[in-house]
Amino acid sequence: MKPTPGIRIMLVDDEPHILQFLELGLTNEGFDVRTAPGGMAAINLAQEFAPHVIVLDVMMPGMDGFETCRMIKKGGSEVAVIMLTAKDEVDDRVKGLTLGADDYLVKPFSFDELLARIRARLRNQFPMLFGEVKLGPFSIDDRRKEIQYEGQPLELSPTEYELLKYMVANHGIVLSKSTILDKVWGYDFGGEENIVEVYVRSLRDKLGDKEHRLIRTLRGAGYRVDLS
């Protein structure tokens, strides 16, 4: 499985030779790769780069990998975190997973094993990066930036596309306006939450959802897409 262009991987380690080796290997595999030498640099880069996967060393001076993971994940980031450690200890693995890590790899490891772990996390957490995904009456092709509803392509603006993709991918979950703003418009968006209502109204019109059975409003809570 070769990645599609635009899949972003962030590497965090205080050992330059490890960063260089992994950066070269993953870049050759077609990923967009950035590196950070420590925890605070990683937190800042994660906000700017918005990686799909972070490969994060545990044993770093200053802010260790555990605290870095906690800080990145506390904002609700959906990034997949693979933690690297030189210690094969159950307590460390449990601590990392409790703080939001998605996988664990013990040093020394082979590049092929890390690559397999990265691809597994991408398949599990970002399936739409690898082609068309069907969810109920929707078909989402993220490479073509196209969504079909009941077999018919929808005419969507870029923001409408991202909003509908996010809501359909999280169908059955109540999504607050603030959550939608963070995920679709970004944390630095300075507008009002009412913009979400405007776009939801437009999506309902394009979907023919006059009775709001597909995109439901939960008063005081947000919206929920029902595909049943």
mmCIF file of C-alpha atoms in Angstrom:
data_model
loop_
_atom_site.group_PDB
_atom_site.id
_atom_site.type_symbol
_atom_site.label_atom_id
_atom_site.label_comp_id
_atom_site.label_asym_id
_atom_site.label_seq_id
_atom_site.Cartn_x
_atom_site.Cartn_y
_atom_site.Cartn_z
ATOM 1 C CA MET A 1 0.000 0.000 0.000
ATOM 2 C CA LYS A 2 1.656 3.167 -1.189
ATOM 3 C CA PRO A 3 0.506 6.367 0.487
ATOM 4 C CA THR A 4 -1.267 9.073 -1.402
ATOM 5 C CA PRO A 5 0.543 12.426 -1.638
ATOM 6 C CA GLY A 6 0.049 14.694 1.344
ATOM 7 C CA ILE A 7 0.250 12.184 4.192
ATOM 8 C CA ARG A 8 2.169 13.971 6.922
ATOM 9 C CA ILE A 9 4.528 12.218 9.363
ATOM 10 C CA MET A 10 6.257 13.981 12.259
ATOM 11 C CA LEU A 11 9.348 12.492 13.911
ATOM 12 C CA VAL A 12 10.336 13.509 17.448
ATOM 13 C CA ASP A 13 13.680 12.376 18.890
ATOM 14 C CA ASP A 14 16.656 14.060 20.556
ATOM 15 C CA GLU A 15 19.123 11.885 18.588
ATOM 16 C CA PRO A 16 19.893 13.604 15.243
ATOM 17 C CA HIS A 17 21.143 10.455 13.504
ATOM 18 C CA ILE A 18 17.845 8.662 14.219
ATOM 19 C CA LEU A 19 15.853 11.604 12.880
ATOM 20 C CA GLN A 20 17.962 11.743 9.719
ATOM 21 C CA PHE A 21 17.709 8.006 9.087
ATOM 22 C CA LEU A 22 13.944 7.853 9.577
ATOM 23 C CA GLU A 23 13.313 11.083 7.673
ATOM 24 C CA LEU A 24 15.209 9.784 4.642
ATOM 25 C CA GLY A 25 13.473 6.408 4.701
ATOM 26 C CA LEU A 26 9.950 7.786 5.107
ATOM 27 C CA THR A 27 10.502 10.529 2.537
ATOM 28 C CA ASN A 28 11.564 7.850 0.047
ATOM 29 C CA GLU A 29 8.278 6.055 0.808
ATOM 30 C CA GLY A 30 6.363 9.120 -0.362
ATOM 31 C CA PHE A 31 5.457 10.733 2.955
ATOM 32 C CA ASP A 32 5.701 14.446 3.795
ATOM 33 C CA VAL A 33 8.063 14.359 6.797
ATOM 34 C CA ARG A 34 8.994 16.971 9.403
ATOM 35 C CA THR A 35 11.221 16.514 12.454
ATOM 36 C CA ALA A 36 11.426 17.975 15.952
ATOM 37 C CA PRO A 37 14.330 17.540 18.419
ATOM 38 C CA GLY A 38 12.253 17.725 21.605
ATOM 39 C CA GLY A 39 8.875 18.031 23.295
ATOM 40 C CA MET A 40 8.147 21.754 23.075
ATOM 41 C CA ALA A 41 9.329 21.902 19.466
ATOM 42 C CA ALA A 42 7.046 18.954 18.716
ATOM 43 C CA ILE A 43 3.997 20.633 20.266
ATOM 44 C CA ASN A 44 4.544 23.788 18.224
ATOM 45 C CA LEU A 45 5.215 21.859 15.017
ATOM 46 C CA ALA A 46 2.141 19.668 15.519
ATOM 47 C CA GLN A 47 -0.085 22.758 15.575
ATOM 48 C CA GLU A 48 1.498 24.126 12.400
ATOM 49 C CA PHE A 49 2.045 20.878 10.444
ATOM 50 C CA ALA A 50 -1.074 18.918 11.525
ATOM 51 C CA PRO A 51 0.543 15.484 11.041
ATOM 52 C CA HIS A 52 -1.436 12.298 10.509
ATOM 53 C CA VAL A 53 1.138 10.243 12.455
ATOM 54 C CA ILE A 54 3.709 11.221 15.086
ATOM 55 C CA VAL A 55 6.628 8.890 15.830
ATOM 56 C CA LEU A 56 7.572 10.005 19.332
ATOM 57 C CA ASP A 57 10.577 8.987 21.427
ATOM 58 C CA VAL A 58 9.832 8.501 25.127
ATOM 59 C CA MET A 59 13.249 9.155 26.658
ATOM 60 C CA MET A 60 14.054 12.793 25.869
ATOM 61 C CA PRO A 61 15.628 15.439 28.124
ATOM 62 C CA GLY A 62 13.327 18.120 29.463
ATOM 63 C CA MET A 63 9.794 17.263 28.364
ATOM 64 C CA ASP A 64 9.659 13.499 27.811
ATOM 65 C CA GLY A 65 7.510 11.667 25.290
ATOM 66 C CA PHE A 66 4.742 10.947 27.785
ATOM 67 C CA GLU A 67 4.153 14.622 28.571
ATOM 68 C CA THR A 68 4.530 15.568 24.910
ATOM 69 C CA CYS A 69 1.895 13.020 23.950
ATOM 70 C CA ARG A 70 -0.450 14.257 26.660
ATOM 71 C CA MET A 71 -0.100 17.882 25.573
ATOM 72 C CA ILE A 72 -0.699 17.092 21.904
ATOM 73 C CA LYS A 73 -3.670 14.849 22.570
ATOM 74 C CA LYS A 74 -5.389 17.056 25.158
ATOM 75 C CA GLY A 75 -6.633 19.411 22.431
ATOM 76 C CA GLY A 76 -8.633 16.599 20.867
ATOM 77 C CA SER A 77 -6.107 15.926 18.104
ATOM 78 C CA GLU A 78 -6.888 12.845 16.020
ATOM 79 C CA VAL A 79 -3.222 12.305 15.163
ATOM 80 C CA ALA A 80 -1.945 8.749 15.571
ATOM 81 C CA VAL A 81 0.984 8.544 18.003
ATOM 82 C CA ILE A 82 3.544 5.742 17.865
ATOM 83 C CA MET A 83 5.856 5.874 20.869
ATOM 84 C CA LEU A 84 9.464 4.671 20.772
ATOM 85 C CA THR A 85 11.261 3.419 23.859
ATOM 86 C CA ALA A 86 14.466 1.625 24.726
ATOM 87 C CA LYS A 87 12.686 -0.146 27.583
ATOM 88 C CA ASP A 88 10.329 -3.057 27.023
ATOM 89 C CA GLU A 89 8.359 -2.496 30.212
ATOM 90 C CA VAL A 90 4.627 -3.073 30.601
ATOM 91 C CA ASP A 91 4.220 -0.039 32.880
ATOM 92 C CA ASP A 92 5.655 2.268 30.228
ATOM 93 C CA ARG A 93 3.387 0.841 27.547
ATOM 94 C CA VAL A 94 0.330 1.221 29.755
ATOM 95 C CA LYS A 95 1.258 4.794 30.681
ATOM 96 C CA GLY A 96 1.752 5.765 27.049
ATOM 97 C CA LEU A 97 -1.535 4.230 25.922
ATOM 98 C CA THR A 98 -3.364 5.871 28.811
ATOM 99 C CA LEU A 99 -2.077 9.275 27.713
ATOM 100 C CA GLY A 100 -3.368 8.777 24.181
ATOM 101 C CA ALA A 101 -0.630 6.859 22.344
ATOM 102 C CA ASP A 102 -1.940 4.491 19.684
ATOM 103 C CA ASP A 103 1.002 2.104 19.356
ATOM 104 C CA TYR A 104 4.343 1.274 20.950
ATOM 105 C CA LEU A 105 7.646 0.191 19.397
ATOM 106 C CA VAL A 106 10.723 -0.893 21.364
ATOM 107 C CA LYS A 107 14.234 0.151 20.294
ATOM 108 C CA PRO A 108 16.099 -1.206 18.451
ATOM 109 C CA PHE A 109 13.541 -1.765 15.685
ATOM 110 C CA SER A 110 13.702 -2.329 11.953
ATOM 111 C CA PHE A 111 12.604 0.371 9.544
ATOM 112 C CA ASP A 112 10.227 -2.110 7.890
ATOM 113 C CA GLU A 113 8.495 -2.733 11.222
ATOM 114 C CA LEU A 114 8.033 0.993 11.846
ATOM 115 C CA LEU A 115 6.718 1.443 8.298
ATOM 116 C CA ALA A 116 4.214 -1.362 8.847
ATOM 117 C CA ARG A 117 3.047 0.227 12.110
ATOM 118 C CA ILE A 118 2.624 3.620 10.417
ATOM 119 C CA ARG A 119 0.608 2.124 7.574
ATOM 120 C CA ALA A 120 -1.564 0.185 10.018
ATOM 121 C CA ARG A 121 -2.363 3.324 11.979
ATOM 122 C CA LEU A 122 -3.183 5.207 8.782
ATOM 123 C CA ARG A 123 -5.507 2.445 7.592
ATOM 124 C CA ASN A 124 -7.288 2.357 10.944
ATOM 125 C CA GLN A 125 -7.568 6.078 11.646
ATOM 126 C CA PHE A 126 -7.481 7.743 8.211
ATOM 127 C CA PRO A 127 -8.976 5.245 5.722
ATOM 128 C CA MET A 128 -10.169 8.027 3.444
ATOM 129 C CA LEU A 129 -6.572 8.867 2.581
ATOM 130 C CA PHE A 130 -6.321 5.651 0.588
ATOM 131 C CA GLY A 131 -9.295 5.895 -1.714
ATOM 132 C CA GLU A 132 -13.047 5.787 -1.731
ATOM 133 C CA VAL A 133 -14.925 5.037 1.478
ATOM 134 C CA LYS A 134 -18.601 4.096 1.562
ATOM 135 C CA LEU A 135 -20.656 5.067 4.616
ATOM 136 C CA GLY A 136 -24.381 4.423 4.275
ATOM 137 C CA PRO A 137 -25.698 6.406 1.280
ATOM 138 C CA PHE A 138 -22.430 8.363 1.062
ATOM 139 C CA SER A 139 -19.329 7.624 -0.970
ATOM 140 C CA ILE A 140 -16.315 9.776 -0.061
ATOM 141 C CA ASP A 141 -13.263 9.972 -2.313
ATOM 142 C CA ASP A 142 -10.726 12.158 -0.539
ATOM 143 C CA ARG A 143 -8.218 12.015 -3.382
ATOM 144 C CA ARG A 144 -10.735 13.561 -5.787
ATOM 145 C CA LYS A 145 -12.351 15.683 -3.058
ATOM 146 C CA GLU A 146 -15.740 14.320 -4.087
ATOM 147 C CA ILE A 147 -18.729 13.103 -2.103
ATOM 148 C CA GLN A 148 -21.591 11.198 -3.684
ATOM 149 C CA TYR A 149 -24.972 10.853 -2.026
ATOM 150 C CA GLU A 150 -27.155 7.964 -3.175
ATOM 151 C CA GLY A 151 -24.925 7.598 -6.225
ATOM 152 C CA GLN A 152 -25.038 11.252 -7.270
ATOM 153 C CA PRO A 153 -22.061 13.634 -6.871
ATOM 154 C CA LEU A 154 -22.726 16.686 -4.722
ATOM 155 C CA GLU A 155 -21.686 20.173 -5.797
ATOM 156 C CA LEU A 156 -19.791 21.312 -2.712
ATOM 157 C CA SER A 157 -17.493 24.190 -1.874
ATOM 158 C CA PRO A 158 -14.158 23.182 -0.269
ATOM 159 C CA THR A 159 -15.483 24.042 3.202
ATOM 160 C CA GLU A 160 -18.772 22.208 2.598
ATOM 161 C CA TYR A 161 -16.773 19.183 1.498
ATOM 162 C CA GLU A 162 -14.623 19.164 4.646
ATOM 163 C CA LEU A 163 -17.645 19.726 6.881
ATOM 164 C CA LEU A 164 -19.751 16.958 5.352
ATOM 165 C CA LYS A 165 -16.800 14.558 5.296
ATOM 166 C CA TYR A 166 -16.107 15.207 8.972
ATOM 167 C CA MET A 167 -19.743 14.838 10.020
ATOM 168 C CA VAL A 168 -20.349 11.676 7.972
ATOM 169 C CA ALA A 169 -17.093 10.072 9.147
ATOM 170 C CA ASN A 170 -18.288 10.696 12.732
ATOM 171 C CA HIS A 171 -21.873 9.622 12.124
ATOM 172 C CA GLY A 172 -23.812 8.700 15.239
ATOM 173 C CA ILE A 173 -21.701 11.027 17.388
ATOM 174 C CA VAL A 174 -23.020 14.355 18.697
ATOM 175 C CA LEU A 175 -20.695 17.081 17.411
ATOM 176 C CA SER A 176 -20.802 20.467 19.118
ATOM 177 C CA LYS A 177 -20.397 23.654 17.114
ATOM 178 C CA SER A 178 -17.105 24.391 18.852
ATOM 179 C CA THR A 179 -15.761 20.933 17.984
ATOM 180 C CA ILE A 180 -16.816 21.351 14.364
ATOM 181 C CA LEU A 181 -15.143 24.763 14.203
ATOM 182 C CA ASP A 182 -11.882 23.335 15.561
ATOM 183 C CA LYS A 183 -11.842 20.338 13.211
ATOM 184 C CA VAL A 184 -13.095 21.994 10.004
ATOM 185 C CA TRP A 185 -12.170 25.667 10.282
ATOM 186 C CA GLY A 186 -9.145 25.233 12.565
ATOM 187 C CA TYR A 187 -8.173 26.355 16.059
ATOM 188 C CA ASP A 188 -7.146 29.808 14.868
ATOM 189 C CA PHE A 189 -10.526 30.619 13.273
ATOM 190 C CA GLY A 190 -11.702 33.928 14.669
ATOM 191 C CA GLY A 191 -15.314 33.904 13.497
ATOM 192 C CA GLU A 192 -18.572 33.095 15.252
ATOM 193 C CA GLU A 193 -20.052 29.639 15.851
ATOM 194 C CA ASN A 194 -23.100 30.677 13.827
ATOM 195 C CA ILE A 195 -21.084 30.024 10.665
ATOM 196 C CA VAL A 196 -21.631 26.316 11.347
ATOM 197 C CA GLU A 197 -25.413 26.802 11.192
ATOM 198 C CA VAL A 198 -25.080 28.539 7.821
ATOM 199 C CA TYR A 199 -23.065 25.701 6.319
ATOM 200 C CA VAL A 200 -25.245 22.972 7.818
ATOM 201 C CA ARG A 201 -28.292 24.691 6.303
ATOM 202 C CA SER A 202 -26.583 24.693 2.914
ATOM 203 C CA LEU A 203 -25.684 21.011 3.204
ATOM 204 C CA ARG A 204 -29.254 20.106 4.112
ATOM 205 C CA ASP A 205 -30.487 21.945 1.025
ATOM 206 C CA LYS A 206 -28.066 20.061 -1.221
ATOM 207 C CA LEU A 207 -28.951 16.730 0.385
ATOM 208 C CA GLY A 208 -32.700 17.358 0.238
ATOM 209 C CA ASP A 209 -32.788 16.902 4.008
ATOM 210 C CA LYS A 210 -35.813 19.129 4.589
ATOM 211 C CA GLU A 211 -36.983 17.257 7.689
ATOM 212 C CA HIS A 212 -33.482 17.101 9.220
ATOM 213 C CA ARG A 213 -33.545 13.318 9.436
ATOM 214 C CA LEU A 214 -30.029 12.961 8.029
ATOM 215 C CA ILE A 215 -28.314 15.864 9.814
ATOM 216 C CA ARG A 216 -30.134 16.151 13.108
ATOM 217 C CA THR A 217 -30.013 19.139 15.434
ATOM 218 C CA LEU A 218 -29.752 18.362 19.136
ATOM 219 C CA ARG A 219 -30.760 21.544 20.881
ATOM 220 C CA GLY A 220 -27.974 22.859 23.115
ATOM 221 C CA ALA A 221 -25.619 20.036 22.108
ATOM 222 C CA GLY A 222 -24.887 20.249 18.384
ATOM 223 C CA TYR A 223 -25.455 18.021 15.356
ATOM 224 C CA ARG A 224 -25.515 14.325 14.640
ATOM 225 C CA VAL A 225 -25.527 12.551 11.282
ATOM 226 C CA ASP A 226 -27.795 9.498 11.235
ATOM 227 C CA LEU A 227 -27.149 6.976 8.467
ATOM 228 C CA SER A 228 -29.654 4.338 9.569
#
